[in-house]
Short mmCIF file of C-alpha atoms and ligand atoms in Angstrom, two decimals:
data_model
loop_
_atom_site.label_atom_id
_atom_site.label_comp_id
_atom_site.label_asym_id
_atom_site.label_seq_id
_atom_site.Cartn_x
_atom_site.Cartn_y
_atom_site.Cartn_z
CA MET A 1 32.34 -37.89 -87.69
CA SER A 2 32.36 -38.13 -91.34
CA GLU A 3 35.79 -38.06 -93.24
CA PRO A 4 35.40 -34.50 -94.81
CA VAL A 5 34.79 -33.03 -91.40
CA LEU A 6 38.31 -34.37 -90.23
CA ASN A 7 39.96 -31.62 -92.32
CA ASP A 8 38.69 -28.95 -89.80
CA TYR A 9 39.34 -31.03 -86.55
CA GLN A 10 40.86 -29.34 -83.69
CA PHE A 11 43.31 -31.85 -82.25
CA LYS A 12 44.15 -30.63 -78.71
CA GLN A 13 46.23 -33.46 -77.36
CA LYS A 14 49.76 -32.71 -76.09
CA HIS A 15 50.81 -36.24 -75.30
CA LEU A 16 50.22 -39.76 -76.38
CA LEU A 17 50.14 -41.52 -72.99
CA GLY A 18 47.55 -44.01 -73.84
CA LEU A 19 44.17 -44.48 -76.01
CA SER A 20 42.08 -44.25 -72.74
CA ASP A 21 42.82 -40.26 -72.94
CA TYR A 22 41.79 -40.19 -76.68
CA THR A 23 38.27 -39.65 -77.92
CA ALA A 24 36.95 -41.65 -80.98
CA ASP A 25 37.29 -38.33 -82.97
CA ASP A 26 41.05 -38.01 -81.87
CA ILE A 27 41.74 -41.64 -82.96
CA LYS A 28 40.11 -41.11 -86.24
CA PHE A 29 41.88 -37.95 -86.89
CA VAL A 30 45.20 -39.58 -86.34
CA LEU A 31 44.34 -42.56 -88.57
CA HIS A 32 43.25 -39.82 -91.20
CA GLN A 33 46.49 -37.99 -90.94
CA ALA A 34 48.41 -41.35 -91.14
CA LYS A 35 46.83 -41.98 -94.65
CA THR A 36 48.72 -38.86 -95.87
CA PHE A 37 51.82 -40.00 -94.47
CA ARG A 38 51.27 -43.54 -95.86
CA GLU A 39 51.13 -41.93 -99.41
CA VAL A 40 54.40 -40.02 -98.51
CA LEU A 41 56.10 -43.23 -97.91
CA ASN A 42 55.39 -44.21 -101.41
CA ARG A 43 57.02 -41.31 -102.98
CA PRO A 44 60.47 -41.79 -104.58
CA VAL A 45 62.00 -39.67 -101.99
CA PRO A 46 59.95 -40.56 -98.83
CA LYS A 47 60.77 -37.45 -96.82
CA VAL A 48 59.10 -34.24 -95.49
CA PRO A 49 60.80 -31.49 -93.61
CA THR A 50 57.91 -31.07 -91.02
CA LEU A 51 60.00 -31.72 -87.96
CA ARG A 52 63.23 -30.03 -89.12
CA ASP A 53 63.23 -27.61 -86.14
CA LYS A 54 62.45 -30.27 -83.59
CA THR A 55 64.60 -32.21 -81.30
CA ILE A 56 63.34 -35.62 -80.15
CA VAL A 57 64.76 -37.99 -77.66
CA ASN A 58 64.10 -41.83 -77.70
CA LEU A 59 64.21 -43.07 -74.13
CA PHE A 60 64.19 -46.91 -74.20
CA TYR A 61 64.53 -48.78 -70.75
CA GLU A 62 63.36 -51.85 -72.30
CA ASN A 63 64.27 -54.15 -75.45
CA SER A 64 62.65 -53.04 -78.74
CA THR A 65 63.23 -53.79 -82.27
CA ARG A 66 60.24 -52.71 -84.41
CA THR A 67 58.96 -49.93 -82.29
CA ARG A 68 62.27 -48.23 -81.70
CA LEU A 69 63.36 -48.46 -85.29
CA SER A 70 59.97 -47.39 -86.52
CA PHE A 71 60.02 -44.14 -84.34
CA GLU A 72 63.52 -43.46 -85.28
CA LEU A 73 63.05 -43.80 -88.92
CA ALA A 74 59.69 -41.75 -88.65
CA GLN A 75 61.64 -38.88 -87.00
CA LYS A 76 64.41 -39.03 -89.62
CA ARG A 77 61.95 -39.15 -92.49
CA MET A 78 60.55 -35.87 -90.91
CA GLY A 79 63.84 -34.15 -90.79
CA ALA A 80 63.86 -34.00 -86.74
CA ASP A 81 67.14 -33.88 -84.69
CA VAL A 82 67.12 -37.38 -82.97
CA VAL A 83 68.94 -38.53 -79.93
CA ASN A 84 68.77 -42.23 -78.66
CA PHE A 85 69.05 -43.18 -74.95
CA SER A 86 69.14 -46.85 -74.22
CA ALA A 87 69.35 -47.86 -70.43
CA GLY A 88 71.92 -50.62 -71.06
CA THR A 89 74.72 -48.01 -72.22
CA SER A 90 73.74 -45.00 -69.94
CA SER A 91 74.31 -43.58 -66.56
CA THR A 92 71.10 -45.35 -65.21
CA ARG A 93 73.82 -48.41 -64.66
CA LYS A 94 75.58 -45.94 -62.52
CA GLY A 95 72.50 -45.42 -60.26
CA GLU A 96 71.01 -42.35 -61.75
CA SER A 97 67.21 -41.92 -61.28
CA LEU A 98 64.61 -41.73 -64.00
CA LYS A 99 63.86 -38.22 -62.79
CA ASP A 100 67.54 -37.04 -62.89
CA THR A 101 68.00 -38.47 -66.35
CA ILE A 102 65.02 -36.83 -67.86
CA ARG A 103 65.84 -33.49 -66.19
CA ASN A 104 69.50 -33.55 -67.52
CA ILE A 105 67.97 -34.60 -71.01
CA SER A 106 65.39 -31.88 -70.75
CA SER A 107 68.19 -29.22 -70.19
CA MET A 108 69.20 -29.85 -73.61
CA LYS A 109 66.14 -28.32 -74.86
CA ILE A 110 64.15 -31.10 -76.33
CA ASP A 111 60.69 -30.93 -77.92
CA MET A 112 59.39 -34.62 -77.53
CA VAL A 113 60.21 -37.64 -75.62
CA VAL A 114 59.35 -41.19 -76.76
CA VAL A 115 59.52 -43.44 -73.88
CA ARG A 116 59.43 -47.37 -73.25
CA HIS A 117 59.67 -48.71 -69.67
CA GLU A 118 58.97 -51.87 -67.89
CA SER A 119 56.94 -49.90 -65.24
CA PRO A 120 53.29 -48.85 -65.85
CA GLY A 121 52.93 -45.02 -65.52
CA VAL A 122 56.36 -44.01 -66.28
CA PRO A 123 55.16 -41.77 -69.39
CA HIS A 124 52.67 -40.01 -67.09
CA PHE A 125 55.28 -39.45 -64.53
CA LEU A 126 57.50 -37.74 -67.13
CA THR A 127 54.83 -35.17 -68.04
CA GLN A 128 55.34 -33.87 -64.62
CA CYS A 129 59.13 -33.61 -64.89
CA VAL A 130 59.49 -31.88 -68.24
CA ASP A 131 57.71 -29.69 -70.61
CA ALA A 132 58.03 -31.67 -73.66
CA SER A 133 55.39 -33.83 -75.40
CA ILE A 134 55.56 -37.38 -74.09
CA ILE A 135 54.75 -40.47 -76.45
CA ASN A 136 54.30 -43.90 -74.74
CA ALA A 137 56.10 -46.52 -76.66
CA GLY A 138 55.03 -49.17 -74.18
CA ASP A 139 54.82 -49.01 -70.27
CA GLY A 140 54.96 -52.46 -68.66
CA ALA A 141 51.71 -54.37 -69.17
CA HIS A 142 49.82 -51.08 -69.35
CA GLU A 143 49.44 -49.42 -72.79
CA HIS A 144 51.02 -49.30 -76.12
CA PRO A 145 49.09 -46.76 -78.02
CA THR A 146 51.15 -46.40 -81.16
CA GLN A 147 50.87 -50.26 -81.75
CA ALA A 148 46.97 -50.19 -81.46
CA LEU A 149 46.88 -47.21 -83.68
CA LEU A 150 48.82 -49.08 -86.45
CA ASP A 151 46.83 -52.07 -85.82
CA MET A 152 43.43 -50.16 -86.33
CA PHE A 153 45.00 -48.44 -89.44
CA THR A 154 45.94 -51.85 -90.94
CA ILE A 155 42.49 -53.30 -90.17
CA ARG A 156 40.95 -50.28 -91.85
CA GLN A 157 42.87 -50.95 -95.04
CA VAL A 158 40.93 -54.30 -95.43
CA HIS A 159 37.67 -53.05 -93.52
CA PRO A 160 37.20 -49.43 -93.89
CA ASP A 161 34.58 -49.06 -91.21
CA LEU A 162 35.48 -50.73 -87.88
CA LYS A 163 31.80 -50.39 -86.64
CA GLY A 164 30.42 -53.98 -85.97
CA ARG A 165 33.82 -55.64 -87.10
CA LYS A 166 34.71 -58.79 -85.16
CA ILE A 167 38.12 -58.72 -83.74
CA ALA A 168 39.56 -61.64 -81.99
CA ILE A 169 42.77 -61.09 -79.86
CA ILE A 170 44.28 -64.60 -79.10
CA GLY A 171 47.24 -65.46 -76.86
CA ASP A 172 48.98 -64.04 -73.68
CA ILE A 173 46.53 -61.23 -72.59
CA THR A 174 47.84 -61.03 -69.20
CA HIS A 175 51.17 -59.89 -69.92
CA SER A 176 50.14 -57.72 -72.87
CA ARG A 177 50.06 -53.83 -73.29
CA VAL A 178 49.06 -54.16 -76.77
CA VAL A 179 45.79 -55.73 -75.94
CA ARG A 180 44.72 -53.10 -73.57
CA SER A 181 45.43 -50.20 -76.07
CA ASN A 182 43.51 -52.22 -78.94
CA ILE A 183 40.58 -53.09 -76.68
CA ILE A 184 40.13 -49.52 -75.88
CA GLY A 185 40.60 -48.18 -79.34
CA LEU A 186 38.67 -50.69 -81.19
CA ILE A 187 35.69 -50.36 -78.95
CA LYS A 188 35.77 -46.60 -79.28
CA LEU A 189 35.60 -46.98 -82.99
CA GLY A 190 32.69 -49.45 -82.64
CA ALA A 191 34.39 -52.82 -83.08
CA GLU A 192 33.51 -55.97 -81.18
CA VAL A 193 36.42 -57.53 -79.42
CA THR A 194 36.71 -61.28 -78.20
CA ILE A 195 39.75 -62.07 -76.18
CA CYS A 196 40.72 -65.81 -76.56
CA GLY A 197 43.43 -67.96 -74.74
CA PRO A 198 43.91 -70.38 -71.88
CA LYS A 199 42.10 -69.20 -68.75
CA PRO A 200 45.51 -68.42 -66.58
CA LEU A 201 46.45 -65.90 -69.51
CA LEU A 202 43.17 -64.10 -69.54
CA PRO A 203 42.96 -61.40 -66.72
CA ARG A 204 39.82 -59.96 -65.30
CA PHE A 205 40.34 -56.63 -66.72
CA VAL A 206 39.13 -57.45 -70.26
CA ASP A 207 35.47 -57.68 -69.25
CA THR A 208 35.73 -54.40 -67.47
CA LEU A 209 36.99 -52.82 -70.83
CA GLY A 210 34.00 -54.40 -72.75
CA ALA A 211 35.67 -57.30 -74.45
CA ASN A 212 34.16 -60.78 -74.66
CA VAL A 213 36.10 -63.74 -73.46
CA SER A 214 36.45 -67.06 -75.05
CA TYR A 215 38.34 -70.34 -74.28
CA ASN A 216 37.67 -71.88 -77.58
CA LEU A 217 39.91 -71.04 -80.59
CA GLU A 218 37.79 -72.90 -83.09
CA GLU A 219 34.65 -70.90 -82.23
CA THR A 220 36.58 -67.71 -82.02
CA LEU A 221 38.05 -68.16 -85.49
CA ARG A 222 34.69 -69.07 -87.01
CA TRP A 223 33.33 -65.78 -85.53
CA CYS A 224 36.01 -63.19 -86.38
CA ASP A 225 36.97 -60.93 -89.31
CA VAL A 226 40.32 -60.35 -87.91
CA ALA A 227 42.67 -62.68 -85.73
CA MET A 228 45.30 -60.93 -84.00
CA ALA A 229 47.77 -63.35 -82.19
CA LEU A 230 49.84 -62.12 -79.45
CA ARG A 231 53.20 -63.47 -78.35
CA ILE A 232 53.44 -65.81 -75.27
CA GLN A 233 55.72 -63.45 -73.08
CA MET A 234 57.96 -65.99 -71.27
CA GLU A 235 60.41 -63.31 -70.05
CA ARG A 236 57.41 -61.68 -68.04
CA MET A 237 56.36 -64.90 -66.41
CA GLY A 238 59.24 -65.09 -64.14
CA ALA A 239 59.05 -68.09 -62.00
CA VAL A 240 55.39 -68.76 -62.86
CA THR A 241 55.94 -71.25 -65.63
CA ASP A 242 52.84 -73.15 -64.43
CA LEU A 243 50.51 -70.82 -66.28
CA PHE A 244 50.18 -73.40 -68.91
CA PRO A 245 51.80 -76.84 -69.37
CA SER A 246 54.07 -76.12 -72.36
CA LEU A 247 54.52 -74.18 -75.53
CA ARG A 248 53.72 -77.22 -77.51
CA GLU A 249 50.41 -77.80 -75.73
CA TYR A 250 49.69 -73.89 -76.24
CA HIS A 251 50.14 -74.34 -79.87
CA GLN A 252 48.19 -77.43 -80.03
CA LEU A 253 45.12 -75.63 -78.37
CA PHE A 254 45.47 -72.07 -79.46
CA GLY A 255 47.91 -71.87 -82.28
CA ILE A 256 46.59 -70.74 -85.70
CA LYS A 257 47.07 -73.47 -88.25
CA MET A 258 46.87 -73.68 -92.13
CA GLU A 259 43.68 -75.96 -91.62
CA HIS A 260 42.01 -73.02 -89.93
CA LEU A 261 42.64 -70.76 -93.03
CA GLU A 262 41.13 -73.54 -95.13
CA ARG A 263 37.94 -74.00 -92.82
CA TYR A 264 37.50 -70.16 -92.30
CA PRO A 265 38.21 -68.29 -95.66
CA ASP A 266 37.76 -64.83 -94.62
CA PHE A 267 39.72 -63.68 -91.46
CA ILE A 268 42.91 -61.84 -91.72
CA ILE A 269 46.03 -62.42 -89.52
CA MET A 270 47.78 -59.98 -87.44
CA HIS A 271 50.58 -59.98 -84.84
CA PRO A 272 52.51 -57.08 -83.42
CA GLY A 273 55.64 -59.08 -83.49
CA PRO A 274 58.06 -60.59 -82.45
CA ILE A 275 56.45 -63.88 -83.60
CA ASN A 276 57.23 -67.25 -82.01
CA ARG A 277 56.80 -69.35 -85.25
CA GLY A 278 55.34 -72.63 -84.27
CA VAL A 279 53.70 -71.30 -81.03
CA GLU A 280 51.14 -68.38 -81.70
CA MET A 281 50.78 -69.70 -85.30
CA GLU A 282 52.28 -72.06 -87.66
CA SER A 283 55.15 -70.54 -89.73
CA ASP A 284 53.28 -71.11 -93.05
CA VAL A 285 50.32 -68.99 -91.61
CA ALA A 286 52.69 -66.11 -90.84
CA ASP A 287 53.93 -66.18 -94.55
CA SER A 288 50.56 -66.65 -96.06
CA ASP A 289 48.57 -64.22 -98.03
CA ARG A 290 46.00 -64.02 -95.34
CA ALA A 291 48.74 -62.40 -93.00
CA VAL A 292 49.08 -58.49 -92.99
CA ILE A 293 52.01 -58.71 -90.51
CA LEU A 294 54.55 -56.82 -92.71
CA ASP A 295 51.84 -54.22 -93.63
CA GLN A 296 51.54 -53.54 -89.92
CA VAL A 297 55.14 -52.78 -89.85
CA THR A 298 54.98 -50.31 -92.78
CA ASN A 299 51.73 -48.64 -91.50
CA GLY A 300 53.60 -48.21 -88.09
CA LEU A 301 55.84 -45.83 -89.68
CA ALA A 302 52.98 -43.76 -91.12
CA VAL A 303 51.09 -43.78 -87.96
CA ARG A 304 54.18 -42.63 -85.86
CA MET A 305 54.71 -39.82 -88.42
CA ALA A 306 51.13 -38.79 -87.89
CA ILE A 307 51.52 -38.64 -84.15
CA LEU A 308 54.91 -36.93 -84.26
CA TYR A 309 53.32 -34.27 -86.69
CA LEU A 310 50.13 -33.73 -84.62
CA LEU A 311 51.81 -33.52 -81.20
CA SER A 312 54.43 -31.07 -82.53
CA GLY A 313 51.56 -28.79 -83.48
CA GLY A 314 51.86 -29.15 -87.02
CA ASN A 315 49.12 -28.42 -89.57
CA ARG A 316 50.65 -29.13 -93.09
CA VAL A 317 52.42 -31.97 -94.67
C1 NCD B 401 55.01 -55.85 -78.50
C2 NCD B 401 55.53 -54.99 -77.16
O1 NCD B 401 56.61 -54.82 -77.07
O2 NCD B 401 54.70 -54.82 -76.37
N1 NCD B 401 55.92 -55.57 -79.55
C3 NCD B 401 55.79 -54.52 -80.39
O3 NCD B 401 56.06 -53.42 -79.74
N2 NCD B 401 55.94 -54.63 -81.61
C4 NCD B 401 54.63 -57.14 -77.97
C5 NCD B 401 55.60 -58.11 -77.64
O4 NCD B 401 56.64 -57.95 -77.10
O5 NCD B 401 55.24 -59.46 -77.73
#
C-alpha cells in the first residue's frame, strides 16, 4: 500500500489486543496517523481536542512507568477525561474479582480501557465484559502492541522502508511480551528478525513466528541494521535463577559494548526500558549518539495518540 492511499484507508478495528489481529495495512495506517500526532507534539501548544467527549480508564495491575505515563499524557493531550486505577490501592486488595471491577467501572460509562495485567489474555477477556474499546498495555509475556508500534515508528524514522531491514532483538526473549509483538509486526511489514541470547532465554515459539535464532552476539551485530536490547527480567524468573550463571557473565557474552559500535558503524540501538545499565549494554552505549532510546519514548506518545484517536472512531486531527 503506497502512502497516498492511506488517506482513504478504512480502519475497522475496535480494539488493540495484539498485533496478531492487525493486518500490515492496519499497522501502516496507525504509523501514518502517528506521524501527524508527532508533528502535533512539536507545536508550541501540543494539544488537540479530539477526545474531549471521551472517558478513558487506565487499569494497571502491574508496575509501569513509561507506558502508563505515556498513555495518560496522550489522553490528556487529546482532552479526554481520564481515570486511573492501580491494583495496589484498589478493592482488588479486598478480594474483588477482575470481572466485578471492570463491570463497576463500566457502569460509569467509559469509552476506552487501557489495561496492563500479569496474566496473558486479560484484555481479550475484558472485551466480553464491557462494550468499551480495549487497549492492551502488556499482558503477561504475551503481547505489548503499542510498544512494538512505537518501535516500528522509531525504526522508520531512520529506515523509512522496513522491507528487508535486518532487526536483531537481543536478551531475555522468554519473558518478553515486547518481543512477540515486535516479531509479528516487523515480519508483517517485511523486515527480517533475528533473536539473539543465551539458549535458556530463547523460547521455541520464535521460529514458529518466523524469526531467525542466533546464540552469537558478534555475528548478530555484524548482520543487523537495528539492535534492540531487552531487559533481563529477574522478577519473572522466580526461583529459576539457573537460567544463566550471573548478570556479569550475561553482560560479557551478550551486552552491547562501545567496542561493538566502533567495529560495526551502522546499526542503531534501541531498548524499550527500563534499562539495566551494565547488563544489556554498557552505560556509554545507552548514552551514545547511536542510541534512539529517548526517541522511542517521545514516539510512544505519538503512537498512543494515534491509537486512541483511531479506536475512538475519529477521522480528523
Ligand atoms: C517493557 C514491559 O513492561 O513489557 N517495558 C515497557 O513497557 N516499556 C519491558 C520490560 O519490562 O523490560
